mmCIF file with all atom_site columns, C-alpha atoms and ligand atoms in Angstrom:
data_model
loop_
_atom_site.group_PDB
_atom_site.id
_atom_site.type_symbol
_atom_site.label_atom_id
_atom_site.label_alt_id
_atom_site.label_comp_id
_atom_site.label_asym_id
_atom_site.label_entity_id
_atom_site.label_seq_id
_atom_site.pdbx_PDB_ins_code
_atom_site.Cartn_x
_atom_site.Cartn_y
_atom_site.Cartn_z
_atom_site.occupancy
_atom_site.B_iso_or_equiv
_atom_site.pdbx_formal_charge
_atom_site.auth_seq_id
_atom_site.auth_comp_id
_atom_site.auth_asym_id
_atom_site.auth_atom_id
_atom_site.pdbx_PDB_model_num
ATOM   1   C CA . MET A 1 1  ? 89.847  99.769  82.889  1.00 95.00 ? 1  MET A CA 1
ATOM   2   C CA . LEU A 1 2  ? 92.777  97.592  84.667  1.00 96.00 ? 2  LEU A CA 1
ATOM   3   C CA . PHE A 1 3  ? 97.153  98.287  84.538  1.00 98.00 ? 3  PHE A CA 1
ATOM   4   C CA . HIS A 1 4  ? 99.634  96.094  85.942  1.00 98.00 ? 4  HIS A CA 1
ATOM   5   C CA . VAL A 1 5  ? 102.247 98.973  86.706  1.00 98.00 ? 5  VAL A CA 1
ATOM   6   C CA . GLU A 1 6  ? 105.441 98.642  87.922  1.00 98.00 ? 6  GLU A CA 1
ATOM   7   C CA . MET A 1 7  ? 107.601 102.443 89.838  1.00 98.00 ? 7  MET A CA 1
ATOM   8   C CA . GLU A 1 8  ? 111.144 102.674 90.055  1.00 98.00 ? 8  GLU A CA 1
ATOM   9   C CA . VAL A 1 9  ? 112.046 105.326 91.864  1.00 98.00 ? 9  VAL A CA 1
ATOM   10  C CA . ARG A 1 10 ? 115.908 106.830 91.073  1.00 98.00 ? 10 ARG A CA 1
ATOM   11  C CA . ILE A 1 11 ? 116.121 109.944 92.561  1.00 98.00 ? 11 ILE A CA 1
ATOM   12  C CA . PRO A 1 12 ? 119.144 111.456 91.932  1.00 97.00 ? 12 PRO A CA 1
ATOM   13  C CA . HIS A 1 13 ? 122.387 111.377 95.320  1.00 96.00 ? 13 HIS A CA 1
ATOM   14  C CA . ASP A 1 14 ? 123.082 115.089 94.630  1.00 97.00 ? 14 ASP A CA 1
ATOM   15  C CA . LEU A 1 15 ? 119.237 115.913 94.973  1.00 97.00 ? 15 LEU A CA 1
ATOM   16  C CA . PRO A 1 16 ? 118.907 118.287 98.517  1.00 98.00 ? 16 PRO A CA 1
ATOM   17  C CA . THR A 1 17 ? 117.724 115.858 101.154 1.00 98.00 ? 17 THR A CA 1
ATOM   18  C CA . GLU A 1 18 ? 115.144 119.447 101.762 1.00 98.00 ? 18 GLU A CA 1
ATOM   19  C CA . ARG A 1 19 ? 113.446 118.821 97.672  1.00 98.00 ? 19 ARG A CA 1
ATOM   20  C CA . THR A 1 20 ? 113.316 114.688 97.635  1.00 98.00 ? 20 THR A CA 1
ATOM   21  C CA . ASP A 1 21 ? 111.789 115.098 100.749 1.00 98.00 ? 21 ASP A CA 1
ATOM   22  C CA . ALA A 1 22 ? 109.157 116.756 99.775  1.00 98.00 ? 22 ALA A CA 1
ATOM   23  C CA . LEU A 1 23 ? 108.382 114.995 97.044  1.00 98.00 ? 23 LEU A CA 1
ATOM   24  C CA . LYS A 1 24 ? 108.148 111.606 98.993  1.00 98.00 ? 24 LYS A CA 1
ATOM   25  C CA . GLN A 1 25 ? 105.762 113.360 100.960 1.00 98.00 ? 25 GLN A CA 1
ATOM   26  C CA . ALA A 1 26 ? 104.000 114.858 97.923  1.00 98.00 ? 26 ALA A CA 1
ATOM   27  C CA . GLU A 1 27 ? 103.310 111.037 96.088  1.00 98.00 ? 27 GLU A CA 1
ATOM   28  C CA . ARG A 1 28 ? 102.716 109.915 99.635  1.00 98.00 ? 28 ARG A CA 1
ATOM   29  C CA . ILE A 1 29 ? 99.551  112.833 99.413  1.00 98.00 ? 29 ILE A CA 1
ATOM   30  C CA . ARG A 1 30 ? 98.495  112.368 96.192  1.00 98.00 ? 30 ARG A CA 1
ATOM   31  C CA . ALA A 1 31 ? 99.040  108.081 95.940  1.00 98.00 ? 31 ALA A CA 1
ATOM   32  C CA . MET A 1 32 ? 96.691  108.500 99.396  1.00 98.00 ? 32 MET A CA 1
ATOM   33  C CA . GLU A 1 33 ? 94.055  110.832 97.474  1.00 98.00 ? 33 GLU A CA 1
ATOM   34  C CA . LEU A 1 34 ? 94.286  108.074 94.628  1.00 98.00 ? 34 LEU A CA 1
ATOM   35  C CA . GLN A 1 35 ? 93.885  104.748 96.989  1.00 98.00 ? 35 GLN A CA 1
ATOM   36  C CA . ARG A 1 36 ? 90.308  106.033 98.597  1.00 98.00 ? 36 ARG A CA 1
ATOM   37  C CA . THR A 1 37 ? 89.018  107.598 95.217  1.00 97.00 ? 37 THR A CA 1
ATOM   38  C CA . GLY A 1 38 ? 89.605  103.266 94.133  1.00 96.00 ? 38 GLY A CA 1
ATOM   39  C CA . VAL A 1 39 ? 91.466  104.752 91.319  1.00 97.00 ? 39 VAL A CA 1
ATOM   40  C CA . TRP A 1 40 ? 94.899  103.587 92.842  1.00 98.00 ? 40 TRP A CA 1
ATOM   41  C CA . ARG A 1 41 ? 93.204  100.019 93.284  1.00 97.00 ? 41 ARG A CA 1
ATOM   42  C CA . HIS A 1 42 ? 96.461  97.999  95.430  1.00 97.00 ? 42 HIS A CA 1
ATOM   43  C CA . LEU A 1 43 ? 99.499  99.665  95.860  1.00 98.00 ? 43 LEU A CA 1
ATOM   44  C CA . TRP A 1 44 ? 103.085 97.308  97.113  1.00 98.00 ? 44 TRP A CA 1
ATOM   45  C CA . ARG A 1 45 ? 106.737 97.311  98.057  1.00 98.00 ? 45 ARG A CA 1
ATOM   46  C CA . VAL A 1 46 ? 109.117 95.177  96.321  1.00 98.00 ? 46 VAL A CA 1
ATOM   47  C CA . ALA A 1 47 ? 111.098 94.001  98.475  1.00 98.00 ? 47 ALA A CA 1
ATOM   48  C CA . GLY A 1 48 ? 114.539 94.828  99.070  1.00 98.00 ? 48 GLY A CA 1
ATOM   49  C CA . ARG A 1 49 ? 114.262 97.294  96.056  1.00 98.00 ? 49 ARG A CA 1
ATOM   50  C CA . TYR A 1 50 ? 112.991 100.964 96.152  1.00 98.00 ? 50 TYR A CA 1
ATOM   51  C CA . ALA A 1 51 ? 109.936 100.188 93.854  1.00 98.00 ? 51 ALA A CA 1
ATOM   52  C CA . ASN A 1 52 ? 106.720 99.606  94.046  1.00 98.00 ? 52 ASN A CA 1
ATOM   53  C CA . VAL A 1 53 ? 103.710 97.520  92.135  1.00 98.00 ? 53 VAL A CA 1
ATOM   54  C CA . SER A 1 54 ? 100.716 98.510  91.934  1.00 98.00 ? 54 SER A CA 1
ATOM   55  C CA . VAL A 1 55 ? 96.958  98.367  89.781  1.00 98.00 ? 55 VAL A CA 1
ATOM   56  C CA . LEU A 1 56 ? 95.202  101.014 88.574  1.00 98.00 ? 56 LEU A CA 1
ATOM   57  C CA . ASP A 1 57 ? 91.701  101.665 87.079  1.00 97.00 ? 57 ASP A CA 1
ATOM   58  C CA . VAL A 1 58 ? 91.190  103.435 85.218  1.00 97.00 ? 58 VAL A CA 1
ATOM   59  C CA . SER A 1 59 ? 89.012  104.919 81.958  1.00 97.00 ? 59 SER A CA 1
ATOM   60  C CA . GLY A 1 60 ? 92.165  104.538 79.781  1.00 97.00 ? 60 GLY A CA 1
ATOM   61  C CA . PRO A 1 61 ? 95.898  104.628 78.304  1.00 98.00 ? 61 PRO A CA 1
ATOM   62  C CA . GLN A 1 62 ? 95.526  108.622 78.429  1.00 98.00 ? 62 GLN A CA 1
ATOM   63  C CA . GLU A 1 63 ? 93.917  108.751 81.338  1.00 98.00 ? 63 GLU A CA 1
ATOM   64  C CA . LEU A 1 64 ? 97.020  106.202 82.971  1.00 98.00 ? 64 LEU A CA 1
ATOM   65  C CA . HIS A 1 65 ? 99.630  108.459 81.429  1.00 98.00 ? 65 HIS A CA 1
ATOM   66  C CA . ASP A 1 66 ? 98.014  112.255 82.692  1.00 98.00 ? 66 ASP A CA 1
ATOM   67  C CA . MET A 1 67 ? 98.200  109.886 86.485  1.00 98.00 ? 67 MET A CA 1
ATOM   68  C CA . LEU A 1 68 ? 101.877 108.761 86.172  1.00 98.00 ? 68 LEU A CA 1
ATOM   69  C CA . SER A 1 69 ? 102.810 112.018 85.357  1.00 98.00 ? 69 SER A CA 1
ATOM   70  C CA . SER A 1 70 ? 101.377 114.119 87.716  1.00 97.00 ? 70 SER A CA 1
ATOM   71  C CA . LEU A 1 71 ? 103.074 112.119 90.270  1.00 98.00 ? 71 LEU A CA 1
ATOM   72  C CA . PRO A 1 72 ? 105.099 114.422 92.962  1.00 98.00 ? 72 PRO A CA 1
ATOM   73  C CA . LEU A 1 73 ? 107.960 111.421 92.102  1.00 98.00 ? 73 LEU A CA 1
ATOM   74  C CA . PHE A 1 74 ? 107.393 111.208 88.064  1.00 98.00 ? 74 PHE A CA 1
ATOM   75  C CA . PRO A 1 75 ? 110.452 113.110 87.287  1.00 98.00 ? 75 PRO A CA 1
ATOM   76  C CA . PHE A 1 76 ? 112.830 110.820 89.123  1.00 98.00 ? 76 PHE A CA 1
ATOM   77  C CA . MET A 1 77 ? 110.922 106.803 88.509  1.00 98.00 ? 77 MET A CA 1
ATOM   78  C CA . GLU A 1 78 ? 110.838 103.717 85.571  1.00 98.00 ? 78 GLU A CA 1
ATOM   79  C CA . ILE A 1 79 ? 107.558 102.990 84.716  1.00 98.00 ? 79 ILE A CA 1
ATOM   80  C CA . ARG A 1 80 ? 106.546 99.211  83.072  1.00 98.00 ? 80 ARG A CA 1
ATOM   81  C CA . VAL A 1 81 ? 102.951 98.942  82.685  1.00 98.00 ? 81 VAL A CA 1
ATOM   82  C CA . THR A 1 82 ? 100.838 95.881  81.461  1.00 98.00 ? 82 THR A CA 1
ATOM   83  C CA . PRO A 1 83 ? 97.104  95.595  80.966  1.00 98.00 ? 83 PRO A CA 1
ATOM   84  C CA . LEU A 1 84 ? 95.573  93.687  82.368  1.00 97.00 ? 84 LEU A CA 1
ATOM   85  C CA . CYS A 1 85 ? 92.097  91.928  82.136  1.00 94.00 ? 85 CYS A CA 1
ATOM   86  C CA . ARG A 1 86 ? 89.166  88.748  83.516  1.00 92.00 ? 86 ARG A CA 1
ATOM   87  C CA . HIS A 1 87 ? 90.662  85.989  84.424  1.00 94.00 ? 87 HIS A CA 1
ATOM   88  C CA . PRO A 1 88 ? 88.322  82.832  83.451  1.00 93.00 ? 88 PRO A CA 1
ATOM   89  C CA . SER A 1 89 ? 89.090  81.610  86.246  1.00 94.00 ? 89 SER A CA 1
ATOM   90  C CA . SER A 1 90 ? 89.324  84.828  88.758  1.00 93.00 ? 90 SER A CA 1
ATOM   91  C CA . ILE A 1 91 ? 86.056  84.487  91.666  1.00 93.00 ? 91 ILE A CA 1
ATOM   92  C CA . HIS A 1 92 ? 86.307  88.381  91.925  1.00 89.00 ? 92 HIS A CA 1
ATOM   93  C CA . ASP A 1 93 ? 83.251  89.875  90.934  1.00 85.00 ? 93 ASP A CA 1
ATOM   94  C CA . ASP A 1 94 ? 86.074  93.835  90.430  1.00 79.00 ? 94 ASP A CA 1
ATOM   95  C CA . ASP A 1 95 ? 88.615  92.016  88.720  1.00 76.00 ? 95 ASP A CA 1
ATOM   96  C CA . ARG A 1 96 ? 88.111  93.937  85.450  1.00 70.00 ? 96 ARG A CA 1
HETATM 97  O O1 . LIG B 2 .  ? 108.046 104.508 96.903  1.00 52.56 ? 1  LIG B O1 1
HETATM 98  C C1 . LIG B 2 .  ? 107.133 104.594 95.882  1.00 52.56 ? 1  LIG B C1 1
HETATM 99  O O2 . LIG B 2 .  ? 107.470 103.025 95.317  1.00 52.56 ? 1  LIG B O2 1
HETATM 100 C C2 . LIG B 2 .  ? 107.135 105.292 95.236  1.00 52.56 ? 1  LIG B C2 1
HETATM 101 C C3 . LIG B 2 .  ? 105.695 106.065 95.622  1.00 52.56 ? 1  LIG B C3 1
HETATM 102 C C4 . LIG B 2 .  ? 104.287 105.767 94.650  1.00 52.56 ? 1  LIG B C4 1
HETATM 103 C C5 . LIG B 2 .  ? 103.531 106.008 95.343  1.00 52.56 ? 1  LIG B C5 1
HETATM 104 C C6 . LIG B 2 .  ? 104.426 106.529 96.579  1.00 52.56 ? 1  LIG B C6 1
HETATM 105 O O3 . LIG B 2 .  ? 103.531 107.126 98.032  1.00 52.56 ? 1  LIG B O3 1
HETATM 106 O O4 . LIG B 2 .  ? 104.889 106.255 96.691  1.00 52.56 ? 1  LIG B O4 1
#
């Protein structure tokens, strides 16, 4: 099941730099792992904002929630989720 997910990152300014850097590095490693497994299908930076637009391929809302809430930056993200379904005019067989 595909979900469009927008993540806005809001790290408090008073978080120590070393902690912030460690969180970003851990997030990057986890995001790359999930892309390799095929769960995190697309990851795009939103131009001009500390935000991303992603397409995630999971079994359903519970797996999505478990995945998102396990991300290192989860406590500092505002997340908006939109379920997706196949468009009848899509020519891509994996759009489901
Ligand atoms: O920088 C971001 O948008 C937050 C993030 C999600 C996955 C990743 O590597 O960074």
